Amino acid sequence: MSGPLSIAILGAGNMGGALLGGILKAGVVDKDHVLATTRTEEHANALRDRYGCTVLAGGNCIAAGQASLIVLATKPPVVPKVVDEIRDVLRPDQILVTLAAALPMAVVEKRLRTPMPVFRAMPNIPVVVEEGAIAYCANAQARPEHHLIVDRLFRSVGVVCTVEEELMDAVTALSGSGPAYVYMVIEAFIAGGVKMGLSREVATRLAEQTVLGSAKHVRQSMLHPAILRDEVTTPGGTTIVAIHELERHGLRSMLISAIETATRHAKERSRALAQRLDQSA
Ligand SMILES: NC(=O)c1ccc[n+]([C@@H]2O[C@H](COP(=O)([O-])OP(=O)(O)OC[C@H]3O[C@@H](n4cnc5c(N)ncnc54)[C@H](OP(=O)(O)O)[C@@H]3O)[C@@H](O)[C@H]2O)c1
């Protein structure tokens, strides 16, 4: 790959749009080196107004042909159709990144005319505030220089891990869907505060900062969360009473089960989607 990095985001919806906003804010590329596509003109206009970059409704081939790195950000069942649409303009010196949950890389690779570096990444929605959690894997064509580019792209909008593809469903269940669980926790903290008489505004500020600060403390102290929890739990104090209540309702067990069930669901969806695509090929 030569020349400056140029990025095409095909299907700039919730995730593609968040990534677009994040990479522009982080300055990975400027608005002249990023193109996005949507299905509808209405959405393309809204993104153009918001980010000032080129956004084409249905212009996947034009966008893919001009970029050095192409992000497939449509819903998973649409990804194979988009690959079929753009495969004639793809070149081996480009990089293809799929964000689709529950869609094996092999499904994408099988539809390509020519082998090329393919990455399967699972970002999460906080990429929009440059605090995403992103895990990715890559195919055999991906060389170290391709890894560097993809790594740089995602590092600009969050924390990056690499995993084997077989673990991508677990990633989807933990960090891909994870923001939804944390939003529920924040929502419940706010409701608890409001129930006990705090104003909504004060409860919201305290709840969001408690989650943000605790996560930062875990990272910076590099201590196990159980040790940090013990440190704030005074014998006979208020915290242990609340912890007992949380344990009685099975908080940790519930979260472990949620991630286990979501992983299983992602695996089943992945199998079903691959099977359906094989039958229709
Ligand atoms: N949302 C998350 O938190 C999250 C997390 C991790 C991974 N992902 C992955 O990210 C992908 C997108 O999910 P999402 O939640 O962002 O979905 P979404 O909000 O529905 O976005 C999909 C976008 O694709 C566009 N689109 C549909 N068909 C198209 C086509 N043929 N050509 C170009 N654009 C087309 C749609 O355009 P219009 O708006 O004009 O209809 C829409 O903007 C999925 O594969 C998902 O697994 C999402």
PDB file of C-alpha atoms and ligand atoms in Angstrom, residues 9-18 37-44 47 56-60 72-79 81-82 85 98-103 121-126 172 175-177 179 269, ligand 1:
ATOM      1  CA  ILE A   9     -16.826   3.310   5.426  1.00  0.00           C
ATOM      2  CA  LEU A  10     -19.528   1.372   3.614  1.00  0.00           C
ATOM      3  CA  GLY A  11     -22.761   1.595   5.614  1.00  0.00           C
ATOM      4  CA  ALA A  12     -22.188   4.494   8.005  1.00  0.00           C
ATOM      5  CA  GLY A  13     -25.025   3.778  10.450  1.00  0.00           C
ATOM      6  CA  ASN A  14     -24.683   3.622  14.240  1.00  0.00           C
ATOM      7  CA  MET A  15     -21.298   1.914  14.305  1.00  0.00           C
ATOM      8  CA  GLY A  16     -19.905   3.145  10.964  1.00  0.00           C
ATOM      9  CA  GLY A  17     -21.021   6.688  11.827  1.00  0.00           C
ATOM     10  CA  ALA A  18     -19.475   6.460  15.310  1.00  0.00           C
ATOM     11  CA  THR A  37     -21.834   5.378   2.089  1.00  0.00           C
ATOM     12  CA  THR A  38     -25.402   4.834   3.206  1.00  0.00           C
ATOM     13  CA  ARG A  39     -28.488   3.259   1.674  1.00  0.00           C
ATOM     14  CA  THR A  40     -30.649   6.381   1.719  1.00  0.00           C
ATOM     15  CA  GLU A  41     -30.033   9.900   0.430  1.00  0.00           C
ATOM     16  CA  GLU A  42     -31.593  11.327   3.573  1.00  0.00           C
ATOM     17  CA  HIS A  43     -29.027   9.695   5.845  1.00  0.00           C
ATOM     18  CA  ALA A  44     -26.181  10.617   3.471  1.00  0.00           C
ATOM     19  CA  LEU A  47     -23.820  12.684   7.694  1.00  0.00           C
ATOM     20  CA  LEU A  56     -22.680   8.744  -1.113  1.00  0.00           C
ATOM     21  CA  ALA A  57     -26.047   7.032  -0.982  1.00  0.00           C
ATOM     22  CA  GLY A  58     -25.431   3.628  -2.568  1.00  0.00           C
ATOM     23  CA  GLY A  59     -21.995   4.590  -3.957  1.00  0.00           C
ATOM     24  CA  ASN A  60     -20.160   1.565  -2.584  1.00  0.00           C
ATOM     25  CA  LEU A  72     -17.715  -2.957   5.833  1.00  0.00           C
ATOM     26  CA  ALA A  73     -20.152  -1.503   8.374  1.00  0.00           C
ATOM     27  CA  THR A  74     -23.590  -2.581   7.169  1.00  0.00           C
ATOM     28  CA  LYS A  75     -25.690  -5.076   9.133  1.00  0.00           C
ATOM     29  CA  PRO A  76     -24.203  -8.608   8.889  1.00  0.00           C
ATOM     30  CA  PRO A  77     -26.685 -10.072   6.333  1.00  0.00           C
ATOM     31  CA  VAL A  78     -25.998  -7.109   3.995  1.00  0.00           C
ATOM     32  CA  VAL A  79     -22.194  -7.472   4.144  1.00  0.00           C
ATOM     33  CA  LYS A  81     -24.162  -8.364  -0.846  1.00  0.00           C
ATOM     34  CA  VAL A  82     -21.883  -5.339  -0.482  1.00  0.00           C
ATOM     35  CA  GLU A  85     -21.104  -5.433  -5.341  1.00  0.00           C
ATOM     36  CA  THR A  98     -15.447  -6.183   8.392  1.00  0.00           C
ATOM     37  CA  LEU A  99     -17.232  -5.091  11.565  1.00  0.00           C
ATOM     38  CA  ALA A 100     -20.077  -7.564  11.224  1.00  0.00           C
ATOM     39  CA  ALA A 101     -20.928  -9.513  14.342  1.00  0.00           C
ATOM     40  CA  ALA A 102     -21.423 -13.241  13.833  1.00  0.00           C
ATOM     41  CA  LEU A 103     -20.081 -13.247  10.278  1.00  0.00           C
ATOM     42  CA  ALA A 121     -12.975  -6.329  13.995  1.00  0.00           C
ATOM     43  CA  MET A 122     -15.448  -5.893  16.824  1.00  0.00           C
ATOM     44  CA  PRO A 123     -15.503  -2.291  18.026  1.00  0.00           C
ATOM     45  CA  ASN A 124     -18.027  -0.883  20.453  1.00  0.00           C
ATOM     46  CA  ILE A 125     -20.047   2.297  20.404  1.00  0.00           C
ATOM     47  CA  PRO A 126     -17.767   4.382  22.706  1.00  0.00           C
ATOM     48  CA  THR A 172     -19.117  -9.543  20.711  1.00  0.00           C
ATOM     49  CA  SER A 175     -17.396  -5.591  24.758  1.00  0.00           C
ATOM     50  CA  GLY A 176     -19.471  -5.342  21.551  1.00  0.00           C
ATOM     51  CA  SER A 177     -22.736  -5.541  23.489  1.00  0.00           C
ATOM     52  CA  PRO A 179     -22.008  -0.764  26.590  1.00  0.00           C
ATOM     53  CA  ARG A 269     -26.253 -16.787  14.439  1.00  0.00           C
TER      54      ARG A 269
HETATM   55  N1  LIG B   1     -24.097  -0.966  16.923  1.00  0.00           N
HETATM   56  C1  LIG B   1     -23.140  -1.525  17.660  1.00  0.00           C
HETATM   57  O1  LIG B   1     -23.001  -1.257  18.860  1.00  0.00           O
HETATM   58  C2  LIG B   1     -22.173  -2.487  17.005  1.00  0.00           C
HETATM   59  C3  LIG B   1     -21.095  -2.991  17.787  1.00  0.00           C
HETATM   60  C4  LIG B   1     -20.156  -3.813  17.154  1.00  0.00           C
HETATM   61  C5  LIG B   1     -20.316  -4.167  15.825  1.00  0.00           C
HETATM   62  N2  LIG B   1     -21.389  -3.702  15.143  1.00  0.00           N
HETATM   63  C6  LIG B   1     -21.530  -4.127  13.741  1.00  0.00           C
HETATM   64  O2  LIG B   1     -21.600  -2.967  12.941  1.00  0.00           O
HETATM   65  C7  LIG B   1     -22.423  -3.234  11.807  1.00  0.00           C
HETATM   66  C8  LIG B   1     -23.452  -2.156  11.654  1.00  0.00           C
HETATM   67  O3  LIG B   1     -24.329  -2.151  12.759  1.00  0.00           O
HETATM   68  P1  LIG B   1     -25.138  -0.831  13.118  1.00  0.00           P
HETATM   69  O4  LIG B   1     -25.711  -1.040  14.449  1.00  0.00           O
HETATM   70  O5  LIG B   1     -24.276   0.352  12.865  1.00  0.00           O
HETATM   71  O6  LIG B   1     -26.300  -0.882  11.987  1.00  0.00           O
HETATM   72  P2  LIG B   1     -27.133   0.330  11.363  1.00  0.00           P
HETATM   73  O7  LIG B   1     -27.196   1.466  12.331  1.00  0.00           O
HETATM   74  O8  LIG B   1     -28.402  -0.255  10.856  1.00  0.00           O
HETATM   75  O9  LIG B   1     -26.265   0.809  10.122  1.00  0.00           O
HETATM   76  C9  LIG B   1     -26.220   0.153   8.909  1.00  0.00           C
HETATM   77  C10 LIG B   1     -26.013   1.195   7.845  1.00  0.00           C
HETATM   78  O10 LIG B   1     -25.847   0.513   6.619  1.00  0.00           O
HETATM   79  C11 LIG B   1     -26.445   1.300   5.607  1.00  0.00           C
HETATM   80  N3  LIG B   1     -26.729   0.422   4.484  1.00  0.00           N
HETATM   81  C12 LIG B   1     -27.668  -0.550   4.364  1.00  0.00           C
HETATM   82  N4  LIG B   1     -27.559  -1.159   3.169  1.00  0.00           N
HETATM   83  C13 LIG B   1     -26.525  -0.551   2.532  1.00  0.00           C
HETATM   84  C14 LIG B   1     -25.913  -0.730   1.255  1.00  0.00           C
HETATM   85  N5  LIG B   1     -26.334  -1.664   0.393  1.00  0.00           N
HETATM   86  N6  LIG B   1     -24.871   0.080   0.940  1.00  0.00           N
HETATM   87  C15 LIG B   1     -24.420   1.030   1.787  1.00  0.00           C
HETATM   88  N7  LIG B   1     -24.956   1.239   3.004  1.00  0.00           N
HETATM   89  C16 LIG B   1     -25.994   0.455   3.358  1.00  0.00           C
HETATM   90  C17 LIG B   1     -27.684   1.892   6.245  1.00  0.00           C
HETATM   91  O11 LIG B   1     -28.014   3.084   5.547  1.00  0.00           O
HETATM   92  P3  LIG B   1     -29.394   3.903   5.835  1.00  0.00           P
HETATM   93  O12 LIG B   1     -29.197   4.517   7.195  1.00  0.00           O
HETATM   94  O13 LIG B   1     -29.441   4.912   4.762  1.00  0.00           O
HETATM   95  O14 LIG B   1     -30.496   2.885   5.806  1.00  0.00           O
HETATM   96  C18 LIG B   1     -27.183   2.166   7.666  1.00  0.00           C
HETATM   97  O15 LIG B   1     -26.711   3.481   7.783  1.00  0.00           O
HETATM   98  C19 LIG B   1     -23.052  -4.604  12.014  1.00  0.00           C
HETATM   99  O16 LIG B   1     -22.382  -5.545  11.210  1.00  0.00           O
HETATM  100  C20 LIG B   1     -22.829  -4.886  13.471  1.00  0.00           C
HETATM  101  O17 LIG B   1     -22.673  -6.263  13.710  1.00  0.00           O
HETATM  102  C21 LIG B   1     -22.311  -2.863  15.687  1.00  0.00           C
END
